[in-house]
Coordinates of C-alpha atoms and ligand atoms in Angstrom, one line a residue:
X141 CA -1.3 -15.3 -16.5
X142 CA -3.3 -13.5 -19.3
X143 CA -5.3 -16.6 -20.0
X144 CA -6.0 -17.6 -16.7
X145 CA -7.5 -13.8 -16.6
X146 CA -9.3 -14.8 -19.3
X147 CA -10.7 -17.4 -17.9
X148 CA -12.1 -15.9 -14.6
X149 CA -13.4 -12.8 -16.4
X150 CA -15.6 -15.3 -18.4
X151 CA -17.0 -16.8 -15.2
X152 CA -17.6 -13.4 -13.8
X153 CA -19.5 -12.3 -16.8
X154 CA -21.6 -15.4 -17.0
X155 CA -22.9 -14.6 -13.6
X156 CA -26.1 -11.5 -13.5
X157 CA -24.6 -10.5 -9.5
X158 CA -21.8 -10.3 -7.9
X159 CA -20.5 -9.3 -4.9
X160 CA -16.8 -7.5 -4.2
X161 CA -15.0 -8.0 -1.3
X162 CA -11.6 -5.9 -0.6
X163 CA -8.8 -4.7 1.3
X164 CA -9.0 -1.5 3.3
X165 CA -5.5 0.1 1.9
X166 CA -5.1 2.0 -1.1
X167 CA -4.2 -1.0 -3.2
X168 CA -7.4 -2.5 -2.1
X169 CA -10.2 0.3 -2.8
X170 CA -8.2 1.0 -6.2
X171 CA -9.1 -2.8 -6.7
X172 CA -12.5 -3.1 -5.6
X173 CA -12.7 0.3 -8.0
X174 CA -11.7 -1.8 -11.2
X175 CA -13.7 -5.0 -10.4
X176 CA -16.8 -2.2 -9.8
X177 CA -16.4 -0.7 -13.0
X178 CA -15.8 -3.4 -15.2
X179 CA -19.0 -5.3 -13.4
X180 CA -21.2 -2.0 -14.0
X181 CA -20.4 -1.6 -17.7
X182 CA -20.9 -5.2 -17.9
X183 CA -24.5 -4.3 -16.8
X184 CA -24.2 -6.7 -13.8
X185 CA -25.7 -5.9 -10.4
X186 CA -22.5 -5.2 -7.9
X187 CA -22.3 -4.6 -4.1
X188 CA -18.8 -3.8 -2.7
X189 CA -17.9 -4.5 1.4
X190 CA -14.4 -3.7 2.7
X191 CA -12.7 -5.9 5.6
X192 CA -9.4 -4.9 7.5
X193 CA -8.6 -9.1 7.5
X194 CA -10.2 -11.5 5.8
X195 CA -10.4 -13.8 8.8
X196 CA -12.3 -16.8 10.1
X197 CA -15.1 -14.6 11.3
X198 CA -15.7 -12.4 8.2
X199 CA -15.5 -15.8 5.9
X200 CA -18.5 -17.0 7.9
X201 CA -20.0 -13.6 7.4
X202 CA -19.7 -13.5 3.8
X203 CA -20.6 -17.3 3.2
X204 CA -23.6 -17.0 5.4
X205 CA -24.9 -13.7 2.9
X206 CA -25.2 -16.8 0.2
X207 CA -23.7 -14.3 -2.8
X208 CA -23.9 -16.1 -6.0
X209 CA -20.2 -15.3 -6.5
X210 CA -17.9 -13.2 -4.7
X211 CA -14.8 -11.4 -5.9
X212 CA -12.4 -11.2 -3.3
X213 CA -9.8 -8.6 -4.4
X214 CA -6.3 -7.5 -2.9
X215 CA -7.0 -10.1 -0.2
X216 CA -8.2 -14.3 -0.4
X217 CA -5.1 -16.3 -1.7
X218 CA -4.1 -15.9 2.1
X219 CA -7.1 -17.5 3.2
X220 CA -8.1 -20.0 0.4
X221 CA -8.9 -23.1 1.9
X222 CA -11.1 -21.6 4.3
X223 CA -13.4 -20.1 1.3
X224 CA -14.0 -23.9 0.4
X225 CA -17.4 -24.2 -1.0
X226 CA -18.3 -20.3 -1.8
X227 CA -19.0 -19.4 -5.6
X228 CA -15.7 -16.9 -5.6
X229 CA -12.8 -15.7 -7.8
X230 CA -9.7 -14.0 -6.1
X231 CA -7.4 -11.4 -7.8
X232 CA -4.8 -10.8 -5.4
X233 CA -1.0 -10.7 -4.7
X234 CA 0.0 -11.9 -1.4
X235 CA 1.9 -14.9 -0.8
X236 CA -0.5 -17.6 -1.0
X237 CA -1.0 -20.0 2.2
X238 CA 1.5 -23.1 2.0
X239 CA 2.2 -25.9 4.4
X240 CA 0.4 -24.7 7.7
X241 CA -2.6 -26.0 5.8
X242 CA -4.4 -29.3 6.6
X243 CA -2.8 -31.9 5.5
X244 CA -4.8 -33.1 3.3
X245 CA -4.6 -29.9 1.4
X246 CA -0.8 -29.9 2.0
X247 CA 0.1 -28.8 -1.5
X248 CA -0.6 -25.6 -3.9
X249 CA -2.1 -27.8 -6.4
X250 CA -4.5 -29.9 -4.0
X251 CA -6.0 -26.4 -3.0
X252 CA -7.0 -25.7 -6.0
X253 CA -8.9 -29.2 -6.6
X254 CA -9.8 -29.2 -3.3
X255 CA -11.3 -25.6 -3.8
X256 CA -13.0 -26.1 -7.2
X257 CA -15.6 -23.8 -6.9
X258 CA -12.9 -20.9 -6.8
X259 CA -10.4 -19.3 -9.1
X260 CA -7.5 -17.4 -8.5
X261 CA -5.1 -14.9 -10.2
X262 CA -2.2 -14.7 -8.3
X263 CA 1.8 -13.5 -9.4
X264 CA 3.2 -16.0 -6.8
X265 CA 1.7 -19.1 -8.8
X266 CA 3.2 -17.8 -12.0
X267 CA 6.8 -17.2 -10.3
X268 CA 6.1 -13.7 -10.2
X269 CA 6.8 -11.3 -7.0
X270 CA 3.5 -10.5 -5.5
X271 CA 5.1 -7.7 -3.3
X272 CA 6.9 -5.7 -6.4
X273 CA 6.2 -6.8 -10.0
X274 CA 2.4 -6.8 -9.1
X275 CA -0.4 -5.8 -7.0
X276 CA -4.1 -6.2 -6.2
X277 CA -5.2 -3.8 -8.3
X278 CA -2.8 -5.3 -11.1
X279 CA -4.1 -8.6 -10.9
X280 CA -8.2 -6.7 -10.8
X281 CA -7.2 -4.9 -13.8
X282 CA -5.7 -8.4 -16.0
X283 CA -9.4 -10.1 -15.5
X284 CA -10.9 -6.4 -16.0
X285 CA -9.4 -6.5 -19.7
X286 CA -10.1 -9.3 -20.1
X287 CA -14.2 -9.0 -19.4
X288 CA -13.9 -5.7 -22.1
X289 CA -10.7 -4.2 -23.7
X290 CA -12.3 -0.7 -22.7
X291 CA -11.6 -1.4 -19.3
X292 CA -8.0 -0.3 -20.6
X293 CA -8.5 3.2 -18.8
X294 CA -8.7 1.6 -15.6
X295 CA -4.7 0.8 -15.8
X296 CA -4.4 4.3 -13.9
X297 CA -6.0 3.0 -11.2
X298 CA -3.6 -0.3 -11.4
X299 CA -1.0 1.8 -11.3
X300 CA -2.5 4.2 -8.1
X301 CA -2.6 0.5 -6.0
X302 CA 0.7 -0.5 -7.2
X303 CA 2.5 2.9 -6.0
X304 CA -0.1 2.6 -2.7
X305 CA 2.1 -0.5 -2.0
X306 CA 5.2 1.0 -2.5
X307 CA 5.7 -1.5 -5.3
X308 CA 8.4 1.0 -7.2
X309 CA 11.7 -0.4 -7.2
X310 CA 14.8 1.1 -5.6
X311 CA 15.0 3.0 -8.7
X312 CA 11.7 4.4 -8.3
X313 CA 10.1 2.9 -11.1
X314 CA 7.7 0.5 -11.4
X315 CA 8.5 -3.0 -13.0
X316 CA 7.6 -6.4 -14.6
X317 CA 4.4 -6.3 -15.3
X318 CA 3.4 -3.0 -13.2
X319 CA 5.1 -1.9 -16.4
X320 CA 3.1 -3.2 -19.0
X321 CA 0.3 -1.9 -17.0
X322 CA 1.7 1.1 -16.7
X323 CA 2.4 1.3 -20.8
X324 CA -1.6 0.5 -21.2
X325 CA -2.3 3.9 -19.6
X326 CA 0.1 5.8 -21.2
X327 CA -1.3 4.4 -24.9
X328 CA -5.1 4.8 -23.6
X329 CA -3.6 8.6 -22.5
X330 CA -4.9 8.2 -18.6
X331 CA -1.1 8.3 -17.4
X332 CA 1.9 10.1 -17.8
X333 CA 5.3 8.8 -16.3
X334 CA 8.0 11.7 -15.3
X335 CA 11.3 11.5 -14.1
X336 CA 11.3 14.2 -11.0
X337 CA 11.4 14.2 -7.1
X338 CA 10.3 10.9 -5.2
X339 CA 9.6 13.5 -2.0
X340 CA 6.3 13.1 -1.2
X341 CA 3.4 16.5 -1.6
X342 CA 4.5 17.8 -5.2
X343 CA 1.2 18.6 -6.2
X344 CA -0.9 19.6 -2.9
X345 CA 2.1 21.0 -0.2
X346 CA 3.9 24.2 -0.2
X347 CA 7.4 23.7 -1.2
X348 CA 8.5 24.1 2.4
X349 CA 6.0 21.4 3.5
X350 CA 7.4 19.2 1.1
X351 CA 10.9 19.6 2.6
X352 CA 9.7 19.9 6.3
X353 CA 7.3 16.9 6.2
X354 CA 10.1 14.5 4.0
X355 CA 10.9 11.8 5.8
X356 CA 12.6 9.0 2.8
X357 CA 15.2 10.2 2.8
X358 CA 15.7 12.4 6.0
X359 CA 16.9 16.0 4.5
X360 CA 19.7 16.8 7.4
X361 CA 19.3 19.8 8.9
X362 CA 15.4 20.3 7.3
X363 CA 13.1 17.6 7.9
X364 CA 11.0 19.0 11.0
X365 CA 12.0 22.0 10.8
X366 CA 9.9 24.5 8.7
X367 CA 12.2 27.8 9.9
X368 CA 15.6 25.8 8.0
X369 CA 13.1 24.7 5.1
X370 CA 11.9 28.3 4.7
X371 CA 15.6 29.6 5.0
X372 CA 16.9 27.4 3.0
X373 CA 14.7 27.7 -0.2
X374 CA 15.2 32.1 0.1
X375 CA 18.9 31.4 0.5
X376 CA 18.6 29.5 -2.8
X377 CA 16.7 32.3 -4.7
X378 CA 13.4 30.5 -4.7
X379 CA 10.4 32.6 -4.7
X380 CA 8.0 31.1 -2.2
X381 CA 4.9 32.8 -2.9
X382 CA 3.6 33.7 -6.4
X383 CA 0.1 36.2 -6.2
X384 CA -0.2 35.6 -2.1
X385 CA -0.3 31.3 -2.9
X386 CA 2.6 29.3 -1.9
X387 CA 4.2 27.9 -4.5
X388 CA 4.4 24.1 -4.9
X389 CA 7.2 21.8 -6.4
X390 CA 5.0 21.7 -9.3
X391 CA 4.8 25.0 -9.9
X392 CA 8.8 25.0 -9.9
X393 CA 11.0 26.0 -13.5
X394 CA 13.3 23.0 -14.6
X395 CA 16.1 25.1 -13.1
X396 CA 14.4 25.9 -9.9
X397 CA 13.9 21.7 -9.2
X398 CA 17.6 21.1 -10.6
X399 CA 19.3 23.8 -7.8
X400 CA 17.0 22.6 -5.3
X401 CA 18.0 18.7 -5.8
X402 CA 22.1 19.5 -6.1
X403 CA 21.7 21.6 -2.8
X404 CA 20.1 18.5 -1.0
X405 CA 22.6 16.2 -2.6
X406 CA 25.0 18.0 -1.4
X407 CA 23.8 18.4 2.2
X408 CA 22.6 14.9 3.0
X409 CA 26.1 13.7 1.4
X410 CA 28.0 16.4 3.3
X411 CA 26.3 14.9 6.8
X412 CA 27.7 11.7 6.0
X413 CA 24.9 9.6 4.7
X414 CA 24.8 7.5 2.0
X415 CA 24.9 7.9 -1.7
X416 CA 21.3 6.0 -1.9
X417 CA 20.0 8.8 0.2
X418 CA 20.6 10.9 -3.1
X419 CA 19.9 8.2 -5.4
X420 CA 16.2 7.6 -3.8
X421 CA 15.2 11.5 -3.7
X422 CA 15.0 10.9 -8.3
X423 CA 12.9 8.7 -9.8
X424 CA 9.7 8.0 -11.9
X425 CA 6.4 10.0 -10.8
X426 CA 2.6 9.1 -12.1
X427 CA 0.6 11.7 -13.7
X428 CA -2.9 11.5 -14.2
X429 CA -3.5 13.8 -17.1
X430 CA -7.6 13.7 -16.7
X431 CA -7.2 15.5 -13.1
X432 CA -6.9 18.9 -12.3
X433 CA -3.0 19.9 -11.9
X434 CA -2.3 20.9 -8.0
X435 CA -4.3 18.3 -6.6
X436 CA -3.8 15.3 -4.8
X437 CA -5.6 13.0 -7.5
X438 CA -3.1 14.8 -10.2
X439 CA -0.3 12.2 -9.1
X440 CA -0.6 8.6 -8.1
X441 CA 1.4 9.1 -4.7
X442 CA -0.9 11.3 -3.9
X443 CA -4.0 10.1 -4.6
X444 CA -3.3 6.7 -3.0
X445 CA -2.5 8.8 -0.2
X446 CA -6.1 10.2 -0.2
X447 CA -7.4 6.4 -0.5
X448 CA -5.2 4.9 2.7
X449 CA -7.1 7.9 4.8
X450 CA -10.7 6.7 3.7
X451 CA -10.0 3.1 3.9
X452 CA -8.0 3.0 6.9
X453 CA -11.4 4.7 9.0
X454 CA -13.8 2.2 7.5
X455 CA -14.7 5.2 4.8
X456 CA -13.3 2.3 2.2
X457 CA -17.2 3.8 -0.3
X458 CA -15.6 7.2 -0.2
X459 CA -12.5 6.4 -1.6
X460 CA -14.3 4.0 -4.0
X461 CA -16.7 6.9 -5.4
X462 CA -13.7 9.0 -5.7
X463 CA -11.6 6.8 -7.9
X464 CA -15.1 6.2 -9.7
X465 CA -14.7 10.0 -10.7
X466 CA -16.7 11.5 -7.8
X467 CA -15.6 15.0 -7.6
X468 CA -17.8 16.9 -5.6
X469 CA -19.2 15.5 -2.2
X470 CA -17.0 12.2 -1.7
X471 CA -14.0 14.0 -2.3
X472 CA -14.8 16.4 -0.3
X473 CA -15.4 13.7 2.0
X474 CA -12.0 12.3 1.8
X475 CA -9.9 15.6 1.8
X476 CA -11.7 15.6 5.2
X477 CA -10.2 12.1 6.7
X478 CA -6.9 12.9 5.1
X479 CA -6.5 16.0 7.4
X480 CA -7.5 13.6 9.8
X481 CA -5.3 10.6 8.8
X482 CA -2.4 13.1 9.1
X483 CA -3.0 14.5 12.4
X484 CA -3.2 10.5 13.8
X485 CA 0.2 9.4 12.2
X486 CA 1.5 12.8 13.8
X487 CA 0.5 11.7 17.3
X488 CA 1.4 8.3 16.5
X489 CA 5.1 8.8 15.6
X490 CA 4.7 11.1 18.7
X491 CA 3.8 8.5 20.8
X492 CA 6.7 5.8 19.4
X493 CA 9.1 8.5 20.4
X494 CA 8.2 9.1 23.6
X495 CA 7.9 5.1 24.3
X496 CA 10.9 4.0 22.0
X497 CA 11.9 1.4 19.7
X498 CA 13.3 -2.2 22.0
X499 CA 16.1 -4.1 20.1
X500 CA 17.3 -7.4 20.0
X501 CA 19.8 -9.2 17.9
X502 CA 17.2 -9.9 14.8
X503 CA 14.7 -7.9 15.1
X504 CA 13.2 -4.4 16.6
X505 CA 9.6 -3.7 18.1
X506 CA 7.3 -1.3 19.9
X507 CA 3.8 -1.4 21.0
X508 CA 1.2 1.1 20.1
X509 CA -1.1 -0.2 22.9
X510 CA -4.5 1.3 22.4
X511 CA -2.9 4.5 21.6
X512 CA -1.9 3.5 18.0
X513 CA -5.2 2.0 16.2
X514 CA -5.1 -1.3 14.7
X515 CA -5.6 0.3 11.0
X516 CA -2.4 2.3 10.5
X517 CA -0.3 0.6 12.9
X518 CA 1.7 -0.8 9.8
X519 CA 1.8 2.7 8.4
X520 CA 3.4 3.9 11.0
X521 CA 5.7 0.9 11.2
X522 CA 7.1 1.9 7.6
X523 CA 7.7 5.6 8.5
X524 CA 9.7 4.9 11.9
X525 CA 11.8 2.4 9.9
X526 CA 12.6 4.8 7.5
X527 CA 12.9 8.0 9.9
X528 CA 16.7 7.7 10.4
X529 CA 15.9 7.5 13.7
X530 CA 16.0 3.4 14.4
X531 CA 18.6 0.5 12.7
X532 CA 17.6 -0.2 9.5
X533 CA 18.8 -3.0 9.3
X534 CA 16.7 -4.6 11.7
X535 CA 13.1 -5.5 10.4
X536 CA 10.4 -4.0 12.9
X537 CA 7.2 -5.3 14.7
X538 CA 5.2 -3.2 15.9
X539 CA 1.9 -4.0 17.8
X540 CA -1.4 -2.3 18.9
X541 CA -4.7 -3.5 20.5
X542 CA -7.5 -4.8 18.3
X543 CA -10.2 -4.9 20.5
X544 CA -13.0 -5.2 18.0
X545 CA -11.4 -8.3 16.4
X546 CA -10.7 -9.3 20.2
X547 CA -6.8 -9.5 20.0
X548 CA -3.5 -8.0 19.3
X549 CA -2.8 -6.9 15.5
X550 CA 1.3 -7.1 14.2
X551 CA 2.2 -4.9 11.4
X552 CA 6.1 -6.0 10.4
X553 CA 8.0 -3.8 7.9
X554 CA 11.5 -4.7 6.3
X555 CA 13.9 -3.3 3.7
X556 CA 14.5 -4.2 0.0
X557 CA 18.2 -5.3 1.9
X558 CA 16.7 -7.2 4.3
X559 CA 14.8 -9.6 2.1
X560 CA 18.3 -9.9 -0.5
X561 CA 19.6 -10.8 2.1
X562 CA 16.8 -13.6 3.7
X563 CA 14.2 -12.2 5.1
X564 CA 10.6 -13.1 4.4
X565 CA 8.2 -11.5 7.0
X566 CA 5.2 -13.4 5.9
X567 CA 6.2 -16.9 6.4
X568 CA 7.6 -15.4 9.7
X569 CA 4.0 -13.9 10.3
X570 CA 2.0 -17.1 9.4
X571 CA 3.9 -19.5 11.1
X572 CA 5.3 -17.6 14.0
X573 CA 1.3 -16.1 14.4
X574 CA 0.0 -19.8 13.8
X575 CA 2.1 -20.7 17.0
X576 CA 0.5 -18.4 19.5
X577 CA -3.0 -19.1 18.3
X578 CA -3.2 -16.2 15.9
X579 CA -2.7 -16.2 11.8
X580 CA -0.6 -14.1 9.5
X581 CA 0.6 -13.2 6.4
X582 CA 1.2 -10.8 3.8
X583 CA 4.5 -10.0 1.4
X584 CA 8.4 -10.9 2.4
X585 CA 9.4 -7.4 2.8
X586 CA 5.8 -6.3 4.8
X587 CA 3.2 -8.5 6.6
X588 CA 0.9 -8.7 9.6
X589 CA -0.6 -11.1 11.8
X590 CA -3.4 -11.2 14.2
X591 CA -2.6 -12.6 17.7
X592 CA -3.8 -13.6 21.1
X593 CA -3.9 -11.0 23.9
X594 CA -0.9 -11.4 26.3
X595 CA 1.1 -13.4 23.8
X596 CA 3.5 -10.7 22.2
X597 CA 6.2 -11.7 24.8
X598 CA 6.1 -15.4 23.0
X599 CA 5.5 -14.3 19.9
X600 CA 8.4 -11.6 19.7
X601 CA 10.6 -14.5 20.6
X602 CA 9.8 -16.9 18.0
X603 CA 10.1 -14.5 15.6
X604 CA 13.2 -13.4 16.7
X605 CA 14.3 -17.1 16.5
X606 CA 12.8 -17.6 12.6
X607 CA 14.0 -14.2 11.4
X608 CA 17.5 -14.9 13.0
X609 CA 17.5 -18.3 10.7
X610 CA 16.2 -16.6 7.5
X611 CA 19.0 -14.1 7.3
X612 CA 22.1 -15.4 5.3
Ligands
C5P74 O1 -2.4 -5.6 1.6 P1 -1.4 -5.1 0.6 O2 -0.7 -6.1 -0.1 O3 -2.2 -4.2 -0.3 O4 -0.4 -4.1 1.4 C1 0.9 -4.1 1.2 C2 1.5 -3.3 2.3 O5 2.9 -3.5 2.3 C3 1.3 -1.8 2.2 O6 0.9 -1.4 3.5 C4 2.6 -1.2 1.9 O7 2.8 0.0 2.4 C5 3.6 -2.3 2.5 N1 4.9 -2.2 1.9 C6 6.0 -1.7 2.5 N2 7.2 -1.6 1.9 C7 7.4 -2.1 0.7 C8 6.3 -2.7 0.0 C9 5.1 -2.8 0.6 O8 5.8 -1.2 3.6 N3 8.6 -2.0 0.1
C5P75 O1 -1.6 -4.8 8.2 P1 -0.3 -4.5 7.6 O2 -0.3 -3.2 6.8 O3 0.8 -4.6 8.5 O4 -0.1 -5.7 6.5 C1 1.0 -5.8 5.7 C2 0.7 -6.8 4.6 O5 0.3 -8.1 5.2 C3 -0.5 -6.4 3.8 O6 -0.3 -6.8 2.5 C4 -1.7 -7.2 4.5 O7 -2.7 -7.5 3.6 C5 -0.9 -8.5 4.9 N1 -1.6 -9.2 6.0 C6 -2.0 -10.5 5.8 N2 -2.6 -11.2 6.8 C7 -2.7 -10.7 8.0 C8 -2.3 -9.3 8.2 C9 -1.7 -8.6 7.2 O8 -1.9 -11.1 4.7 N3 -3.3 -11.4 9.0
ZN76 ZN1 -2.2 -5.0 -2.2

């Protein structure tokens, strides 16, 4: 894998301009961040866009702005036989397209003959797992060293798209080669790994926030409601304020964190759930020593957090200028959507509730309609499969109008079980998708489609059908 990054970070440096194309999601600014750094101290001339899908109709876009060569990051290996003929390298992980190809392009290897003009970096063709050992960003970063070994530093923001994807394993660490990613910032000093909480808000939310708002794992008795969250931390002798500002987890003694863990332990095991409820509350958090402690871009969650709310509104440049050290106006610019971004997956999981969640034998779904938008419809997805509220152990659909893209977007979500045990959402996306006129893709345990208006009925029950025959 190194020396194919070798290789496509020598033809991006023999070129004087180049143009970045990238995901919307954290992973995917934290990519086009890497690629726009390592161009710019390469003293090449860069431009940057952001797309929600690289489909048919932003292909023809881009080929028809005749770019020298295009870097397509966090998204392309999806799509690759439809780039035929652009000047383009792609540094991405998702599963890369397979047999619904033409036939003449039937296999991996014809593609790539077939598609001379472009390179790829991608884990899948190296028998890698694009969906946990590496992301986007990672791949970005491999051709970024590559191009300059100073480009070293921008490991932390490998390592902010890899946790953006919820790449961590069940442990909460991240692996393969996320770690050796990982060890490259910890040796250039831009990262620091912990072992603490995996609760989401350390830095920026007031300890009962952090409680309240936790929803993986549901804290019985807590989660949604701040009155228990407040009681509960006075009845365990923690001081909530300190000088009129509420304290954070941060801010917490080793002891404090320790008593606060066993308690919760203790309740969520006491309400019957499982052990891996506990288990999933400890594991490794990202520190980025160069940011100011008690703020979102202090820890990777976080910060990829503050990302997914600029990318997910088309504000894809703020979160780039932030991760390119902005501090002052573009942050303040994306502290702005976040507040936003938080208040819409509020009414969002508002609006699943009052709808609900439709079963059948293999799979669960809802539709957002026009009232969840077609940008964080997956988000959402992800946090009602992991609310406590629905089976886990059926994978979920969820749909929502995508009127500007003139159809329906999916968004599926499944669990690390699901996939041991068979499932693969983005075959089940691309093929099912393919069926009804529409096209898909994505990872095996998260990946969306695009599909006709008025064909969810048809497309819920194919996939019902292929999911039913993935699972062992
Ligand atoms: O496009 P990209 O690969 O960057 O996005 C991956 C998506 O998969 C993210 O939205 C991430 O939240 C989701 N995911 C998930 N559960 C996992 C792994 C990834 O929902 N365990
Ligand atoms: O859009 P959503 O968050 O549901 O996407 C989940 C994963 O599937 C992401 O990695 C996304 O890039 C991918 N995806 C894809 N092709 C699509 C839609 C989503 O590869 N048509
Ligand atoms: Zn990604």
């Amino acid at each position: 894998m190194i020396e194919k990054a070798k290789l496509i970070a020598d033809r991006i440096l023999s070129n004087e301009k180049v143009h970045i194309v990238s995901h919307i999601d954290a992973d995917g600014i934290a990519s086009a961040s890497i690629a726009y750094r390592a161009l710019e101290r390469a003293e090449k001339d860069v431009s940057v866009e952001f797309v929600k899908q690289l489909d048919g109709n932003e292909i023809k876009k881009i080929k028809g702005q005749e770019h020298p060569l295009v870097w397509f990051t966090d998204l392309g290996s999806g799509q690759m036989s439809s780039l035929k003929g652009m000047n383009c390298v792609i540094t991405d992980h998702h599963e890369p397209e397979n047999d619904s190809e033409p036939t003449e392009i039937k296999d991996r290897g014809n593609i790539l003959s077939y598609c001379a003009s472009i390179m790829e970096l991608n884990p899948h063709n190296f028998g890698l797992d694009g969906a946990k050992e590496i992301s986007g960003s990672g791949t970005t970063y491999l051709v970024a060293k590559q191009m300059d070994k100073e480009n070293k530093d921008l490991s932390k923001l490998a390592v902010i798209g890899a946790v953006g994807d919820l790449q961590a394993s069940e442990e909460g660490r991240l692996v393969g080669m996320n770690r050796d990613i990982l060890d490259d910032g910890v040796e250039e000093g831009v990262i620091e790994i912990k072992k603490d909480t995996t609760l989401y808000g350390l830095e920026s939310r007031p300890l009962h926030k952090v409680l309240e708002y936790a929803s993986d794992p549901i804290l019985p008795g807590l989660t949604g409601d701040e009155s228990s969250c407040v009681n509960f931390l006075v009845e365990n002798d923690i001081t909530l304020k300190e000088d009129n500002d509420w304290r954070r987890w941060h801010d917490l003694t080793k002891d404090e964190k320790r008593k606060i863990l066993s308690e919760l332990a203790r309740k969520i095991l006491s309400k019957g759930f499982p052990p891996e409820n506990v288990t999933c509350m400890i594991g490794e958090i990202y520190i980025l020593p160069g940011e100011e402690p008690g703020t979102m871009l202090h820890q990777a969650k976080e910060f990829s957090t503050l990302l997914n709310s600029c990318g997910r509104y088309e504000k894809g440049m703020i979160g780039l200028k932030v991760c390119l050290d902005d501090r002052d106006e573009y942050l303040k610019k994306a502290e702005k959507l976040l507040k936003g971004h938080q208040k819409i997956l509020v009414d969002c999981l508002n609006y699943v509730e009052s709808i609900g969640v439709e079963e059948r034998d293999f799979i669960q779904f809802f539709h957002g309609e026009d009232r969840i938008p077609d940008t964080v419809v997956g988000t959402v997805a992800g946090m009602v499969l992991s609310s406590g509220d629905v089976d886990k152990k059926l994978p979920i659909l969820a749909f929502a109008d995508s009127e500007e893209r003139g159809g329906v977007k999916v968004s599926s979500r499944g669990t690390k079980r699901l996939v041991d045990n068979g499932l693969d959402l983005s075959s089940a996306m691309s093929e099912c998708a393919e069926k009804v006129g529409g096209e898909g893709g994505g990872h095996d345990i998260a990946a969306g489609a695009l599909i006709p208006e008025g064909k969810e009925e048809e497309f819920i029950d194919i996939v019902e059908q292929k999911i039913g025959s993935q699972l062992k």
